[in-house]
PDB file of C-alpha atoms in Angstrom:
ATOM      1  CA  UNK B   1       0.035  -0.239  -0.198  1.00 63.00           C
ATOM      2  CA  UNK B   2       1.463   3.469  -0.845  1.00 66.00           C
ATOM      3  CA  UNK B   3       1.707   6.086   1.815  1.00 68.00           C
ATOM      4  CA  UNK B   4       2.830   9.507   1.841  1.00 66.00           C
ATOM      5  CA  UNK B   5       5.180  11.017   4.712  1.00 61.00           C
ATOM      6  CA  UNK B   6       3.792  13.952   6.712  1.00 60.00           C
ATOM      7  CA  UNK B   7       5.005  16.563   5.847  1.00 57.00           C
ATOM      8  CA  UNK B   8       7.860  18.652   8.240  1.00 54.00           C
ATOM      9  CA  UNK B   9       8.291  16.020  10.408  1.00 60.00           C
ATOM     10  CA  UNK B  10      11.664  14.558  12.037  1.00 72.00           C
ATOM     11  CA  UNK B  11      12.185  11.377  13.094  1.00 80.00           C
ATOM     12  CA  UNK B  12      14.624   9.669  15.665  1.00 81.00           C
ATOM     13  CA  UNK B  13      17.779   7.728  14.034  1.00 83.00           C
ATOM     14  CA  UNK B  14      17.745   3.961  13.745  1.00 86.00           C
ATOM     15  CA  UNK B  15      20.614   3.525  16.241  1.00 81.00           C
ATOM     16  CA  UNK B  16      18.537   5.261  19.112  1.00 78.00           C
ATOM     17  CA  UNK B  17      15.473   3.548  18.127  1.00 82.00           C
ATOM     18  CA  UNK B  18      17.011   0.223  18.561  1.00 81.00           C
ATOM     19  CA  UNK B  19      18.674   0.893  21.791  1.00 75.00           C
ATOM     20  CA  UNK B  20      15.747   2.612  23.234  1.00 73.00           C
ATOM     21  CA  UNK B  21      12.378   1.575  21.907  1.00 75.00           C
ATOM     22  CA  UNK B  22      12.386  -1.351  19.264  1.00 80.00           C
ATOM     23  CA  UNK B  23      12.812  -3.838  22.218  1.00 79.00           C
ATOM     24  CA  UNK B  24       9.213  -2.649  23.398  1.00 80.00           C
ATOM     25  CA  UNK B  25       6.761  -5.497  22.201  1.00 81.00           C
ATOM     26  CA  UNK B  26       4.183  -2.433  20.359  1.00 79.00           C
ATOM     27  CA  UNK B  27       7.537  -1.868  18.351  1.00 83.00           C
ATOM     28  CA  UNK B  28       8.463  -4.975  16.973  1.00 90.00           C
ATOM     29  CA  UNK B  29       6.501  -4.162  13.929  1.00 92.00           C
ATOM     30  CA  UNK B  30       9.174  -1.897  12.762  1.00 93.00           C
ATOM     31  CA  UNK B  31      11.999  -4.510  13.217  1.00 93.00           C
ATOM     32  CA  UNK B  32      10.037  -6.843  11.518  1.00 95.00           C
ATOM     33  CA  UNK B  33       9.529  -4.404   8.692  1.00 96.00           C
ATOM     34  CA  UNK B  34      13.137  -3.767   8.265  1.00 96.00           C
ATOM     35  CA  UNK B  35      13.775  -7.558   8.358  1.00 97.00           C
ATOM     36  CA  UNK B  36      10.972  -8.500   6.245  1.00 97.00           C
ATOM     37  CA  UNK B  37      12.130  -6.227   3.332  1.00 97.00           C
ATOM     38  CA  UNK B  38      15.911  -7.107   3.802  1.00 97.00           C
ATOM     39  CA  UNK B  39      15.388 -11.012   4.155  1.00 97.00           C
ATOM     40  CA  UNK B  40      12.551 -10.747   1.241  1.00 96.00           C
ATOM     41  CA  UNK B  41      10.075 -12.737   3.459  1.00 95.00           C
ATOM     42  CA  UNK B  42       8.029 -12.014   6.152  1.00 95.00           C
ATOM     43  CA  UNK B  43       9.758 -12.188   9.543  1.00 95.00           C
ATOM     44  CA  UNK B  44       7.786 -12.170  12.711  1.00 94.00           C
ATOM     45  CA  UNK B  45       9.843 -11.372  16.028  1.00 93.00           C
ATOM     46  CA  UNK B  46       8.785 -13.581  18.961  1.00 91.00           C
ATOM     47  CA  UNK B  47      11.321 -12.144  21.608  1.00 89.00           C
ATOM     48  CA  UNK B  48      14.155  -9.651  21.996  1.00 88.00           C
ATOM     49  CA  UNK B  49      17.100 -11.287  23.797  1.00 83.00           C
ATOM     50  CA  UNK B  50      19.932  -9.581  25.677  1.00 71.00           C
ATOM     51  CA  UNK B  51      22.780  -8.719  23.333  1.00 60.00           C
ATOM     52  CA  UNK B  52      24.806  -7.984  26.436  1.00 57.00           C
ATOM     53  CA  UNK B  53      25.347 -11.738  27.375  1.00 49.00           C
ATOM     54  CA  UNK B  54      27.606 -11.817  24.297  1.00 48.00           C
ATOM     55  CA  UNK B  55      30.136  -8.989  25.372  1.00 47.00           C
ATOM     56  CA  UNK B  56      32.934  -9.997  27.293  1.00 44.00           C
ATOM     57  CA  UNK B  57      33.715  -6.749  28.670  1.00 44.00           C
ATOM     58  CA  UNK B  58      32.384  -3.119  28.474  1.00 39.00           C
ATOM     59  CA  UNK B  59      34.409  -2.090  25.233  1.00 43.00           C
ATOM     60  CA  UNK B  60      32.910  -4.796  23.420  1.00 44.00           C
ATOM     61  CA  UNK B  61      29.991  -2.315  22.718  1.00 40.00           C
ATOM     62  CA  UNK B  62      32.080   0.506  21.840  1.00 42.00           C
ATOM     63  CA  UNK B  63      30.821   2.460  18.944  1.00 43.00           C
ATOM     64  CA  UNK B  64      27.567  -0.079  17.989  1.00 51.00           C
ATOM     65  CA  UNK B  65      24.053  -0.666  19.143  1.00 50.00           C
ATOM     66  CA  UNK B  66      23.206  -4.356  19.098  1.00 77.00           C
ATOM     67  CA  UNK B  67      19.758  -5.960  18.841  1.00 88.00           C
ATOM     68  CA  UNK B  68      19.077  -9.521  19.079  1.00 91.00           C
ATOM     69  CA  UNK B  69      16.235 -11.262  18.293  1.00 92.00           C
ATOM     70  CA  UNK B  70      14.406 -14.336  17.562  1.00 92.00           C
ATOM     71  CA  UNK B  71      12.052 -15.040  14.817  1.00 94.00           C
ATOM     72  CA  UNK B  72       8.978 -17.386  14.773  1.00 92.00           C
ATOM     73  CA  UNK B  73      11.094 -20.231  13.444  1.00 91.00           C
ATOM     74  CA  UNK B  74      13.217 -19.827  16.412  1.00 91.00           C
ATOM     75  CA  UNK B  75      16.356 -18.723  14.459  1.00 94.00           C
ATOM     76  CA  UNK B  76      18.393 -15.732  15.878  1.00 94.00           C
ATOM     77  CA  UNK B  77      19.192 -12.477  14.216  1.00 95.00           C
ATOM     78  CA  UNK B  78      21.582  -9.833  15.652  1.00 93.00           C
ATOM     79  CA  UNK B  79      21.782  -6.170  14.557  1.00 94.00           C
ATOM     80  CA  UNK B  80      24.514  -4.269  14.646  1.00 93.00           C
ATOM     81  CA  UNK B  81      25.048  -0.514  13.619  1.00 91.00           C
ATOM     82  CA  UNK B  82      28.873   0.852  13.269  1.00 90.00           C
ATOM     83  CA  UNK B  83      29.607   4.115  12.723  1.00 84.00           C
ATOM     84  CA  UNK B  84      33.508   4.126  12.673  1.00 80.00           C
ATOM     85  CA  UNK B  85      35.974   2.088  10.700  1.00 81.00           C
ATOM     86  CA  UNK B  86      37.472  -0.792  12.368  1.00 84.00           C
ATOM     87  CA  UNK B  87      40.417  -2.709   9.794  1.00 86.00           C
ATOM     88  CA  UNK B  88      39.028  -6.108  11.367  1.00 91.00           C
ATOM     89  CA  UNK B  89      35.621  -5.692  11.036  1.00 93.00           C
ATOM     90  CA  UNK B  90      34.838  -8.758   9.212  1.00 95.00           C
ATOM     91  CA  UNK B  91      36.881 -10.861  11.795  1.00 95.00           C
ATOM     92  CA  UNK B  92      34.553  -8.975  14.505  1.00 93.00           C
ATOM     93  CA  UNK B  93      31.365 -10.219  12.493  1.00 95.00           C
ATOM     94  CA  UNK B  94      32.623 -13.820  12.494  1.00 95.00           C
ATOM     95  CA  UNK B  95      33.330 -13.945  16.380  1.00 93.00           C
ATOM     96  CA  UNK B  96      29.760 -12.237  16.960  1.00 92.00           C
ATOM     97  CA  UNK B  97      28.423 -14.726  14.876  1.00 93.00           C
ATOM     98  CA  UNK B  98      30.425 -17.586  16.216  1.00 92.00           C
ATOM     99  CA  UNK B  99      29.570 -16.606  20.025  1.00 90.00           C
ATOM    100  CA  UNK B 100      25.845 -16.468  19.191  1.00 90.00           C
ATOM    101  CA  UNK B 101      25.815 -20.137  17.500  1.00 89.00           C
ATOM    102  CA  UNK B 102      27.328 -21.536  20.962  1.00 86.00           C
ATOM    103  CA  UNK B 103      25.740 -18.728  23.203  1.00 82.00           C
ATOM    104  CA  UNK B 104      22.208 -20.200  23.379  1.00 77.00           C
ATOM    105  CA  UNK B 105      23.437 -23.850  22.784  1.00 77.00           C
ATOM    106  CA  UNK B 106      22.649 -25.932  26.376  1.00 73.00           C
ATOM    107  CA  UNK B 107      25.636 -27.865  28.063  1.00 70.00           C
ATOM    108  CA  UNK B 108      25.512 -31.496  26.586  1.00 77.00           C
ATOM    109  CA  UNK B 109      23.166 -30.528  23.796  1.00 85.00           C
ATOM    110  CA  UNK B 110      23.154 -32.512  20.559  1.00 89.00           C
ATOM    111  CA  UNK B 111      24.598 -30.337  17.536  1.00 90.00           C
ATOM    112  CA  UNK B 112      21.188 -30.477  16.032  1.00 89.00           C
ATOM    113  CA  UNK B 113      20.087 -28.211  18.645  1.00 89.00           C
ATOM    114  CA  UNK B 114      22.269 -25.207  17.288  1.00 91.00           C
ATOM    115  CA  UNK B 115      20.195 -22.164  16.315  1.00 91.00           C
ATOM    116  CA  UNK B 116      20.429 -20.683  12.663  1.00 94.00           C
ATOM    117  CA  UNK B 117      21.860 -17.189  12.807  1.00 95.00           C
ATOM    118  CA  UNK B 118      21.483 -14.162  10.587  1.00 97.00           C
ATOM    119  CA  UNK B 119      23.995 -11.616  11.221  1.00 97.00           C
ATOM    120  CA  UNK B 120      23.184  -8.150  10.018  1.00 97.00           C
ATOM    121  CA  UNK B 121      25.486  -5.036   9.954  1.00 96.00           C
ATOM    122  CA  UNK B 122      24.307  -1.256   9.467  1.00 95.00           C
ATOM    123  CA  UNK B 123      27.740   0.519   8.477  1.00 95.00           C
ATOM    124  CA  UNK B 124      28.023   4.033   8.358  1.00 91.00           C
ATOM    125  CA  UNK B 125      31.838   3.754   7.287  1.00 89.00           C
ATOM    126  CA  UNK B 126      33.086   2.014   3.725  1.00 89.00           C
ATOM    127  CA  UNK B 127      33.979  -1.766   4.715  1.00 92.00           C
ATOM    128  CA  UNK B 128      36.130  -3.519   2.094  1.00 92.00           C
ATOM    129  CA  UNK B 129      36.511  -2.698  -1.688  1.00 92.00           C
ATOM    130  CA  UNK B 130      32.908  -2.835  -3.243  1.00 94.00           C
ATOM    131  CA  UNK B 131      30.831  -0.432  -4.883  1.00 94.00           C
ATOM    132  CA  UNK B 132      27.246  -1.977  -3.907  1.00 97.00           C
ATOM    133  CA  UNK B 133      25.353  -0.829  -1.060  1.00 97.00           C
ATOM    134  CA  UNK B 134      24.125  -4.248   0.432  1.00 98.00           C
ATOM    135  CA  UNK B 135      26.105  -7.503   0.340  1.00 98.00           C
ATOM    136  CA  UNK B 136      24.508 -10.664   1.084  1.00 98.00           C
ATOM    137  CA  UNK B 137      27.038 -13.591   2.519  1.00 97.00           C
ATOM    138  CA  UNK B 138      26.455 -17.424   2.727  1.00 96.00           C
ATOM    139  CA  UNK B 139      28.389 -20.426   2.900  1.00 96.00           C
ATOM    140  CA  UNK B 140      28.640 -23.001   0.115  1.00 96.00           C
ATOM    141  CA  UNK B 141      29.821 -26.157  -0.149  1.00 97.00           C
ATOM    142  CA  UNK B 142      31.164 -26.906  -4.077  1.00 97.00           C
ATOM    143  CA  UNK B 143      32.069 -30.025  -5.458  1.00 97.00           C
ATOM    144  CA  UNK B 144      35.817 -29.508  -6.788  1.00 97.00           C
ATOM    145  CA  UNK B 145      35.384 -31.846  -9.359  1.00 97.00           C
ATOM    146  CA  UNK B 146      31.764 -31.855 -10.456  1.00 97.00           C
ATOM    147  CA  UNK B 147      31.019 -28.062  -9.583  1.00 97.00           C
ATOM    148  CA  UNK B 148      27.710 -29.390  -7.770  1.00 97.00           C
ATOM    149  CA  UNK B 149      26.333 -27.702  -4.702  1.00 97.00           C
ATOM    150  CA  UNK B 150      26.120 -30.165  -1.879  1.00 98.00           C
ATOM    151  CA  UNK B 151      22.585 -30.605  -0.573  1.00 98.00           C
ATOM    152  CA  UNK B 152      21.436 -32.399   2.615  1.00 97.00           C
ATOM    153  CA  UNK B 153      19.935 -35.708   2.493  1.00 97.00           C
ATOM    154  CA  UNK B 154      16.267 -36.274   2.600  1.00 97.00           C
ATOM    155  CA  UNK B 155      16.297 -37.111   6.202  1.00 96.00           C
ATOM    156  CA  UNK B 156      18.600 -34.028   7.390  1.00 96.00           C
ATOM    157  CA  UNK B 157      16.273 -31.854   4.833  1.00 96.00           C
ATOM    158  CA  UNK B 158      13.193 -32.830   6.834  1.00 95.00           C
ATOM    159  CA  UNK B 159      14.973 -32.281  10.233  1.00 93.00           C
ATOM    160  CA  UNK B 160      16.365 -28.916   9.481  1.00 93.00           C
ATOM    161  CA  UNK B 161      13.934 -27.598   7.082  1.00 93.00           C
ATOM    162  CA  UNK B 162      16.853 -26.891   4.539  1.00 95.00           C
ATOM    163  CA  UNK B 163      17.773 -27.713   1.344  1.00 97.00           C
ATOM    164  CA  UNK B 164      21.778 -27.253   0.951  1.00 97.00           C
ATOM    165  CA  UNK B 165      24.347 -27.726   3.590  1.00 97.00           C
ATOM    166  CA  UNK B 166      25.651 -24.338   3.460  1.00 97.00           C
ATOM    167  CA  UNK B 167      22.094 -23.159   4.658  1.00 97.00           C
ATOM    168  CA  UNK B 168      22.798 -24.253   8.020  1.00 96.00           C
ATOM    169  CA  UNK B 169      25.597 -22.052   8.565  1.00 97.00           C
ATOM    170  CA  UNK B 170      25.191 -18.405   9.715  1.00 97.00           C
ATOM    171  CA  UNK B 171      24.214 -15.599   7.018  1.00 97.00           C
ATOM    172  CA  UNK B 172      25.545 -12.114   6.651  1.00 98.00           C
ATOM    173  CA  UNK B 173      24.149  -8.976   5.657  1.00 98.00           C
ATOM    174  CA  UNK B 174      26.339  -5.811   4.974  1.00 98.00           C
ATOM    175  CA  UNK B 175      24.424  -2.511   4.525  1.00 97.00           C
ATOM    176  CA  UNK B 176      27.129  -0.020   3.389  1.00 96.00           C
ATOM    177  CA  UNK B 177      25.268   3.346   4.254  1.00 95.00           C
ATOM    178  CA  UNK B 178      27.977   5.748   2.707  1.00 94.00           C
ATOM    179  CA  UNK B 179      27.411   3.821  -0.874  1.00 95.00           C
ATOM    180  CA  UNK B 180      23.775   4.694  -0.996  1.00 96.00           C
ATOM    181  CA  UNK B 181      22.758   7.602  -3.254  1.00 94.00           C
ATOM    182  CA  UNK B 182      19.502   7.751  -2.122  1.00 94.00           C
ATOM    183  CA  UNK B 183      17.817   6.921  -5.275  1.00 94.00           C
ATOM    184  CA  UNK B 184      14.710   4.321  -4.336  1.00 96.00           C
ATOM    185  CA  UNK B 185      14.143   1.336  -6.877  1.00 95.00           C
ATOM    186  CA  UNK B 186      12.375  -0.685  -4.289  1.00 96.00           C
ATOM    187  CA  UNK B 187      10.997  -1.142  -1.046  1.00 97.00           C
ATOM    188  CA  UNK B 188      14.577  -1.816   0.802  1.00 98.00           C
ATOM    189  CA  UNK B 189      15.910   1.332  -0.562  1.00 97.00           C
ATOM    190  CA  UNK B 190      12.958   2.844   1.378  1.00 97.00           C
ATOM    191  CA  UNK B 191      14.286   1.639   4.430  1.00 97.00           C
ATOM    192  CA  UNK B 192      17.863   2.383   3.544  1.00 96.00           C
ATOM    193  CA  UNK B 193      16.998   6.030   2.902  1.00 96.00           C
ATOM    194  CA  UNK B 194      15.744   6.325   6.363  1.00 94.00           C
ATOM    195  CA  UNK B 195      19.026   4.652   7.890  1.00 94.00           C
ATOM    196  CA  UNK B 196      21.052   7.222   6.175  1.00 93.00           C
ATOM    197  CA  UNK B 197      18.924  10.406   6.413  1.00 91.00           C
ATOM    198  CA  UNK B 198      16.579   9.658   9.544  1.00 88.00           C
ATOM    199  CA  UNK B 199      13.845  10.913   7.303  1.00 90.00           C
ATOM    200  CA  UNK B 200      11.143   9.131   5.553  1.00 92.00           C
ATOM    201  CA  UNK B 201      10.521   8.793   1.411  1.00 92.00           C
ATOM    202  CA  UNK B 202       8.031  11.379   0.178  1.00 90.00           C
ATOM    203  CA  UNK B 203       5.916   8.236  -0.712  1.00 93.00           C
ATOM    204  CA  UNK B 204       6.911   4.854   0.422  1.00 94.00           C
ATOM    205  CA  UNK B 205       5.452   1.328   0.368  1.00 95.00           C
ATOM    206  CA  UNK B 206       7.842  -0.684   2.663  1.00 96.00           C
ATOM    207  CA  UNK B 207       6.731  -2.531   5.751  1.00 95.00           C
ATOM    208  CA  UNK B 208       7.484  -1.046   9.126  1.00 94.00           C
ATOM    209  CA  UNK B 209       7.843   2.574   7.930  1.00 94.00           C
ATOM    210  CA  UNK B 210       4.225   3.580   8.498  1.00 92.00           C
ATOM    211  CA  UNK B 211       4.980   2.462  12.108  1.00 92.00           C
ATOM    212  CA  UNK B 212       8.098   4.390  11.877  1.00 91.00           C
ATOM    213  CA  UNK B 213       6.086   7.694  11.009  1.00 89.00           C
ATOM    214  CA  UNK B 214       3.694   6.832  14.173  1.00 87.00           C
ATOM    215  CA  UNK B 215       6.489   5.971  16.785  1.00 86.00           C
ATOM    216  CA  UNK B 216       9.547   7.442  15.986  1.00 86.00           C
ATOM    217  CA  UNK B 217       8.340  10.968  15.567  1.00 82.00           C
ATOM    218  CA  UNK B 218      10.810  13.409  17.583  1.00 79.00           C
ATOM    219  CA  UNK B 219       8.250  16.143  18.199  1.00 76.00           C
ATOM    220  CA  UNK B 220       6.270  13.404  20.111  1.00 74.00           C
ATOM    221  CA  UNK B 221       9.218  12.413  22.774  1.00 75.00           C
ATOM    222  CA  UNK B 222       8.500  13.585  26.427  1.00 77.00           C
ATOM    223  CA  UNK B 223      11.166  16.380  26.966  1.00 81.00           C
ATOM    224  CA  UNK B 224      13.594  14.299  29.288  1.00 78.00           C
ATOM    225  CA  UNK B 225      13.835  11.464  26.356  1.00 73.00           C
ATOM    226  CA  UNK B 226      14.139  14.143  23.894  1.00 76.00           C
ATOM    227  CA  UNK B 227      16.974  16.195  25.609  1.00 78.00           C
ATOM    228  CA  UNK B 228      18.798  12.787  25.826  1.00 77.00           C
ATOM    229  CA  UNK B 229      18.382  12.243  22.288  1.00 77.00           C
ATOM    230  CA  UNK B 230      19.899  15.419  21.543  1.00 76.00           C
ATOM    231  CA  UNK B 231      22.699  14.811  23.963  1.00 76.00           C
ATOM    232  CA  UNK B 232      23.532  11.481  22.098  1.00 71.00           C
ATOM    233  CA  UNK B 233      23.522  13.135  18.616  1.00 71.00           C
ATOM    234  CA  UNK B 234      25.824  15.849  19.944  1.00 69.00           C
ATOM    235  CA  UNK B 235      28.342  13.544  21.409  1.00 64.00           C
ATOM    236  CA  UNK B 236      28.214  11.381  18.081  1.00 59.00           C
ATOM    237  CA  UNK B 237      29.287  14.727  16.257  1.00 55.00           C
ATOM    238  CA  UNK B 238      32.127  15.362  18.774  1.00 43.00           C
ATOM    239  CA  UNK B 239      33.102  11.891  17.987  1.00 45.00           C
ATOM    240  CA  UNK B 240      33.199  12.161  14.411  1.00 50.00           C
ATOM    241  CA  UNK B 241      35.094  15.417  14.840  1.00 50.00           C
ATOM    242  CA  UNK B 242      37.815  13.628  16.829  1.00 44.00           C
ATOM    243  CA  UNK B 243      38.122  11.073  14.149  1.00 48.00           C
ATOM    244  CA  UNK B 244      38.288  13.216  11.709  1.00 51.00           C
ATOM    245  CA  UNK B 245      40.811  15.760  13.618  1.00 51.00           C
ATOM    246  CA  UNK B 246      43.088  12.103  14.276  1.00 47.00           C
ATOM    247  CA  UNK B 247      43.104  11.293  10.381  1.00 49.00           C
ATOM    248  CA  UNK B 248      43.931  14.902   9.298  1.00 53.00           C
ATOM    249  CA  UNK B 249      46.884  14.969  11.577  1.00 56.00           C
ATOM    250  CA  UNK B 250      48.042  11.665  10.583  1.00 55.00           C
ATOM    251  CA  UNK B 251      47.551  12.269   6.899  1.00 56.00           C
ATOM    252  CA  UNK B 252      49.698  15.461   7.828  1.00 62.00           C
ATOM    253  CA  UNK B 253      52.095  13.640   9.476  1.00 59.00           C
ATOM    254  CA  UNK B 254      52.324  10.920   6.680  1.00 58.00           C
ATOM    255  CA  UNK B 255      52.617  13.650   4.123  1.00 62.00           C
ATOM    256  CA  UNK B 256      55.712  15.303   6.313  1.00 64.00           C
ATOM    257  CA  UNK B 257      57.414  11.861   6.495  1.00 67.00           C
ATOM    258  CA  UNK B 258      56.939  11.146   2.803  1.00 66.00           C
ATOM    259  CA  UNK B 259      58.508  14.747   2.060  1.00 68.00           C
ATOM    260  CA  UNK B 260      61.209  13.958   4.099  1.00 72.00           C
ATOM    261  CA  UNK B 261      62.267  10.332   2.962  1.00 76.00           C
ATOM    262  CA  UNK B 262      62.089  11.969  -0.642  1.00 77.00           C
ATOM    263  CA  UNK B 263      64.738  14.490   0.192  1.00 79.00           C
ATOM    264  CA  UNK B 264      66.592  11.807   1.770  1.00 83.00           C
ATOM    265  CA  UNK B 265      66.603   9.604  -1.544  1.00 84.00           C
ATOM    266  CA  UNK B 266      67.453  12.726  -3.501  1.00 82.00           C
ATOM    267  CA  UNK B 267      70.509  13.674  -1.608  1.00 80.00           C
ATOM    268  CA  UNK B 268      71.798   9.876  -1.670  1.00 84.00           C
ATOM    269  CA  UNK B 269      71.361   9.730  -5.274  1.00 82.00           C
ATOM    270  CA  UNK B 270      73.072  13.150  -5.937  1.00 81.00           C
ATOM    271  CA  UNK B 271      75.905  12.231  -3.835  1.00 82.00           C
ATOM    272  CA  UNK B 272      76.161   8.876  -5.610  1.00 82.00           C
ATOM    273  CA  UNK B 273      76.233  10.438  -8.682  1.00 79.00           C
ATOM    274  CA  UNK B 274      79.352  12.459  -8.124  1.00 79.00           C
ATOM    275  CA  UNK B 275      77.964  16.003  -6.615  1.00 81.00           C
ATOM    276  CA  UNK B 276      79.386  17.487  -3.856  1.00 81.00           C
ATOM    277  CA  UNK B 277      77.841  18.318  -0.605  1.00 88.00           C
ATOM    278  CA  UNK B 278      77.763  22.088  -0.943  1.00 84.00           C
ATOM    279  CA  UNK B 279      75.928  21.732  -4.561  1.00 81.00           C
ATOM    280  CA  UNK B 280      73.137  19.150  -3.122  1.00 81.00           C
ATOM    281  CA  UNK B 281      72.549  21.459  -0.267  1.00 82.00           C
ATOM    282  CA  UNK B 282      72.116  24.172  -2.595  1.00 80.00           C
ATOM    283  CA  UNK B 283      69.719  22.181  -4.841  1.00 78.00           C
ATOM    284  CA  UNK B 284      67.798  20.581  -2.037  1.00 78.00           C
ATOM    285  CA  UNK B 285      67.591  24.084  -0.171  1.00 80.00           C
ATOM    286  CA  UNK B 286      68.963  22.818   2.774  1.00 85.00           C
ATOM    287  CA  UNK B 287      72.086  23.414   5.099  1.00 88.00           C
ATOM    288  CA  UNK B 288      75.354  21.151   4.621  1.00 87.00           C
ATOM    289  CA  UNK B 289      74.877  20.209   7.978  1.00 88.00           C
ATOM    290  CA  UNK B 290      71.439  18.652   6.917  1.00 87.00           C
ATOM    291  CA  UNK B 291      73.086  16.853   3.766  1.00 86.00           C
ATOM    292  CA  UNK B 292      75.813  15.396   6.144  1.00 87.00           C
ATOM    293  CA  UNK B 293      73.149  14.162   8.608  1.00 87.00           C
ATOM    294  CA  UNK B 294      71.398  11.957   5.621  1.00 83.00           C
ATOM    295  CA  UNK B 295      74.534  10.830   4.088  1.00 86.00           C
ATOM    296  CA  UNK B 296      75.713   9.405   7.370  1.00 86.00           C
ATOM    297  CA  UNK B 297      72.340   7.126   7.876  1.00 80.00           C
ATOM    298  CA  UNK B 298      73.503   5.220   4.829  1.00 72.00           C
TER     299      UNK B 298
END
């Protein structure tokens, strides 16, 4: 059903909603809508679990908001939102899914009791080298000679309700927000538009966005909660400013080091070609002592 956005409304960012609101029973429909559009199937959330149990220490949750839930098929879905770049983020994705696989398995229980895991990551930085804005990952077992895809046996298919062996393993969704240009081609794009702008498209059809408009309207928040939300936004801006400053300082330092190494290399080449120290100092516009210091290193 087509819906039109109410004019002049500001909506709560999705990270705040995940942390503060989407755990409520009456807000499950928002999360269900997002996951249904992402997975391309209707998702029914039956329970919100405690993601804190996955953290070894407080720093495990730095710069991210986790939401862990269970669907009607008794599968586990973890949603993680990350603002800042981490070089080993792929390994962290693997660790999080692997830990979730074992965290909810009772000691002594058979392996068949392991729950299916979906790992969803909303990323506000550019992870890896890829130009798409939604990536999907799944384990596949492919024959090295016949190139066939390994299926489960008929008994296994009935037991696990899966066709291929790889479908038992965790599946991953990476949403790279910076790569999204705000062009809308389907209902998932409507959700990503909200994730990127904290605004709704002027016209939308996606599941759950009508509840976003009803429940996540900033103007409807009580004064205390609204104040905390604005503090969060301010803190996020400060954090971004700090990271930007560190990046610029590092870039400047790197450029200076590169400049200095370039001079050193030139000095050495000139000296080996037969130029005397005074002439090298004149060409490089540095002192004789600087030239002698550089040559002493080589």
